[in-house]
Amino acid sequence: MLTTLLLLALAGQQTDPAPAPVKEKKICRMQETTGSRLGGKRICKTQAEWDEIAANARNDVETATGRLNTASGR
């Protein structure tokens, strides 16, 4: 009898389905092609991806600036 009650109690408990992952909004930007009079390309990425690209670009500039300062003796 106790087993039956436990089985009924467990059967009554339903696990809630996991919420669907939130789909991040895409942000589209135009990338101009250097040396071309034709239009550029439209690139769409999430905000996190754009932030990562910007951080990588800043890091590249800081690295290049550091190398220039070292080479010039500053």
JSON list of C-alpha atoms in Angstrom, two decimals:
[
{"chain": "A", "resi": 1, "resn": "MET", "atom": "CA", "xyz": [0.00, 0.00, 0.00]},
{"chain": "A", "resi": 2, "resn": "LEU", "atom": "CA", "xyz": [2.82, 2.39, 0.85]},
{"chain": "A", "resi": 3, "resn": "THR", "atom": "CA", "xyz": [4.45, 1.61, -2.48]},
{"chain": "A", "resi": 4, "resn": "THR", "atom": "CA", "xyz": [1.23, 2.43, -4.29]},
{"chain": "A", "resi": 5, "resn": "LEU", "atom": "CA", "xyz": [0.96, 5.79, -2.51]},
{"chain": "A", "resi": 6, "resn": "LEU", "atom": "CA", "xyz": [4.56, 6.65, -3.37]},
{"chain": "A", "resi": 7, "resn": "LEU", "atom": "CA", "xyz": [4.03, 5.73, -7.01]},
{"chain": "A", "resi": 8, "resn": "LEU", "atom": "CA", "xyz": [0.89, 7.86, -7.17]},
{"chain": "A", "resi": 9, "resn": "ALA", "atom": "CA", "xyz": [2.71, 10.79, -5.55]},
{"chain": "A", "resi": 10, "resn": "LEU", "atom": "CA", "xyz": [5.59, 10.53, -8.02]},
{"chain": "A", "resi": 11, "resn": "ALA", "atom": "CA", "xyz": [3.22, 10.21, -10.96]},
{"chain": "A", "resi": 12, "resn": "GLY", "atom": "CA", "xyz": [1.44, 13.39, -9.88]},
{"chain": "A", "resi": 13, "resn": "GLN", "atom": "CA", "xyz": [4.67, 15.38, -9.96]},
{"chain": "A", "resi": 14, "resn": "GLN", "atom": "CA", "xyz": [5.35, 16.72, -13.40]},
{"chain": "A", "resi": 15, "resn": "THR", "atom": "CA", "xyz": [8.63, 18.24, -14.29]},
{"chain": "A", "resi": 16, "resn": "ASP", "atom": "CA", "xyz": [8.29, 21.59, -15.97]},
{"chain": "A", "resi": 17, "resn": "PRO", "atom": "CA", "xyz": [9.85, 21.63, -19.40]},
{"chain": "A", "resi": 18, "resn": "ALA", "atom": "CA", "xyz": [12.99, 23.72, -19.64]},
{"chain": "A", "resi": 19, "resn": "PRO", "atom": "CA", "xyz": [12.23, 27.17, -21.00]},
{"chain": "A", "resi": 20, "resn": "ALA", "atom": "CA", "xyz": [13.18, 27.66, -24.61]},
{"chain": "A", "resi": 21, "resn": "PRO", "atom": "CA", "xyz": [16.51, 29.46, -24.99]},
{"chain": "A", "resi": 22, "resn": "VAL", "atom": "CA", "xyz": [16.08, 33.13, -25.72]},
{"chain": "A", "resi": 23, "resn": "LYS", "atom": "CA", "xyz": [17.06, 33.84, -29.27]},
{"chain": "A", "resi": 24, "resn": "GLU", "atom": "CA", "xyz": [19.31, 36.87, -29.36]},
{"chain": "A", "resi": 25, "resn": "LYS", "atom": "CA", "xyz": [18.38, 39.71, -31.66]},
{"chain": "A", "resi": 26, "resn": "LYS", "atom": "CA", "xyz": [20.63, 40.13, -34.70]},
{"chain": "A", "resi": 27, "resn": "ILE", "atom": "CA", "xyz": [22.11, 43.54, -35.47]},
{"chain": "A", "resi": 28, "resn": "CYS", "atom": "CA", "xyz": [22.97, 44.17, -39.11]},
{"chain": "A", "resi": 29, "resn": "ARG", "atom": "CA", "xyz": [25.70, 46.56, -40.27]},
{"chain": "A", "resi": 30, "resn": "MET", "atom": "CA", "xyz": [27.07, 47.46, -43.67]},
{"chain": "A", "resi": 31, "resn": "GLN", "atom": "CA", "xyz": [30.73, 46.65, -44.29]},
{"chain": "A", "resi": 32, "resn": "GLU", "atom": "CA", "xyz": [32.18, 48.89, -46.95]},
{"chain": "A", "resi": 33, "resn": "THR", "atom": "CA", "xyz": [34.63, 47.38, -49.40]},
{"chain": "A", "resi": 34, "resn": "THR", "atom": "CA", "xyz": [37.78, 49.47, -49.71]},
{"chain": "A", "resi": 35, "resn": "GLY", "atom": "CA", "xyz": [38.57, 50.50, -53.27]},
{"chain": "A", "resi": 36, "resn": "SER", "atom": "CA", "xyz": [35.14, 49.64, -54.60]},
{"chain": "A", "resi": 37, "resn": "ARG", "atom": "CA", "xyz": [32.40, 52.00, -55.69]},
{"chain": "A", "resi": 38, "resn": "LEU", "atom": "CA", "xyz": [29.89, 49.22, -55.42]},
{"chain": "A", "resi": 39, "resn": "GLY", "atom": "CA", "xyz": [27.98, 48.71, -52.21]},
{"chain": "A", "resi": 40, "resn": "GLY", "atom": "CA", "xyz": [29.42, 46.81, -49.31]},
{"chain": "A", "resi": 41, "resn": "LYS", "atom": "CA", "xyz": [28.21, 43.67, -47.63]},
{"chain": "A", "resi": 42, "resn": "ARG", "atom": "CA", "xyz": [25.49, 43.47, -45.01]},
{"chain": "A", "resi": 43, "resn": "ILE", "atom": "CA", "xyz": [26.69, 41.51, -41.97]},
{"chain": "A", "resi": 44, "resn": "CYS", "atom": "CA", "xyz": [24.33, 40.43, -39.19]},
{"chain": "A", "resi": 45, "resn": "LYS", "atom": "CA", "xyz": [25.57, 39.32, -35.77]},
{"chain": "A", "resi": 46, "resn": "THR", "atom": "CA", "xyz": [24.37, 39.34, -32.16]},
{"chain": "A", "resi": 47, "resn": "GLN", "atom": "CA", "xyz": [25.40, 42.14, -29.81]},
{"chain": "A", "resi": 48, "resn": "ALA", "atom": "CA", "xyz": [27.78, 39.78, -28.01]},
{"chain": "A", "resi": 49, "resn": "GLU", "atom": "CA", "xyz": [29.49, 38.94, -31.31]},
{"chain": "A", "resi": 50, "resn": "TRP", "atom": "CA", "xyz": [29.84, 42.64, -32.23]},
{"chain": "A", "resi": 51, "resn": "ASP", "atom": "CA", "xyz": [31.27, 43.35, -28.76]},
{"chain": "A", "resi": 52, "resn": "GLU", "atom": "CA", "xyz": [33.83, 40.56, -29.19]},
{"chain": "A", "resi": 53, "resn": "ILE", "atom": "CA", "xyz": [34.88, 41.90, -32.60]},
{"chain": "A", "resi": 54, "resn": "ALA", "atom": "CA", "xyz": [35.33, 45.40, -31.13]},
{"chain": "A", "resi": 55, "resn": "ALA", "atom": "CA", "xyz": [37.36, 44.05, -28.20]},
{"chain": "A", "resi": 56, "resn": "ASN", "atom": "CA", "xyz": [39.61, 42.10, -30.57]},
{"chain": "A", "resi": 57, "resn": "ALA", "atom": "CA", "xyz": [40.13, 45.21, -32.74]},
{"chain": "A", "resi": 58, "resn": "ARG", "atom": "CA", "xyz": [41.06, 47.29, -29.66]},
{"chain": "A", "resi": 59, "resn": "ASN", "atom": "CA", "xyz": [43.49, 44.60, -28.55]},
{"chain": "A", "resi": 60, "resn": "ASP", "atom": "CA", "xyz": [45.09, 44.50, -32.01]},
{"chain": "A", "resi": 61, "resn": "VAL", "atom": "CA", "xyz": [45.54, 48.29, -32.02]},
{"chain": "A", "resi": 62, "resn": "GLU", "atom": "CA", "xyz": [47.04, 48.28, -28.52]},
{"chain": "A", "resi": 63, "resn": "THR", "atom": "CA", "xyz": [49.41, 45.46, -29.49]},
{"chain": "A", "resi": 64, "resn": "ALA", "atom": "CA", "xyz": [50.51, 47.26, -32.67]},
{"chain": "A", "resi": 65, "resn": "THR", "atom": "CA", "xyz": [50.96, 50.54, -30.79]},
{"chain": "A", "resi": 66, "resn": "GLY", "atom": "CA", "xyz": [53.06, 48.80, -28.17]},
{"chain": "A", "resi": 67, "resn": "ARG", "atom": "CA", "xyz": [55.29, 47.33, -30.84]},
{"chain": "A", "resi": 68, "resn": "LEU", "atom": "CA", "xyz": [55.74, 50.71, -32.51]},
{"chain": "A", "resi": 69, "resn": "ASN", "atom": "CA", "xyz": [56.64, 52.39, -29.22]},
{"chain": "A", "resi": 70, "resn": "THR", "atom": "CA", "xyz": [59.14, 49.65, -28.42]},
{"chain": "A", "resi": 71, "resn": "ALA", "atom": "CA", "xyz": [60.75, 49.86, -31.86]},
{"chain": "A", "resi": 72, "resn": "SER", "atom": "CA", "xyz": [61.13, 53.65, -31.69]},
{"chain": "A", "resi": 73, "resn": "GLY", "atom": "CA", "xyz": [62.74, 53.53, -28.25]},
{"chain": "A", "resi": 74, "resn": "ARG", "atom": "CA", "xyz": [59.92, 55.13, -26.26]}
]
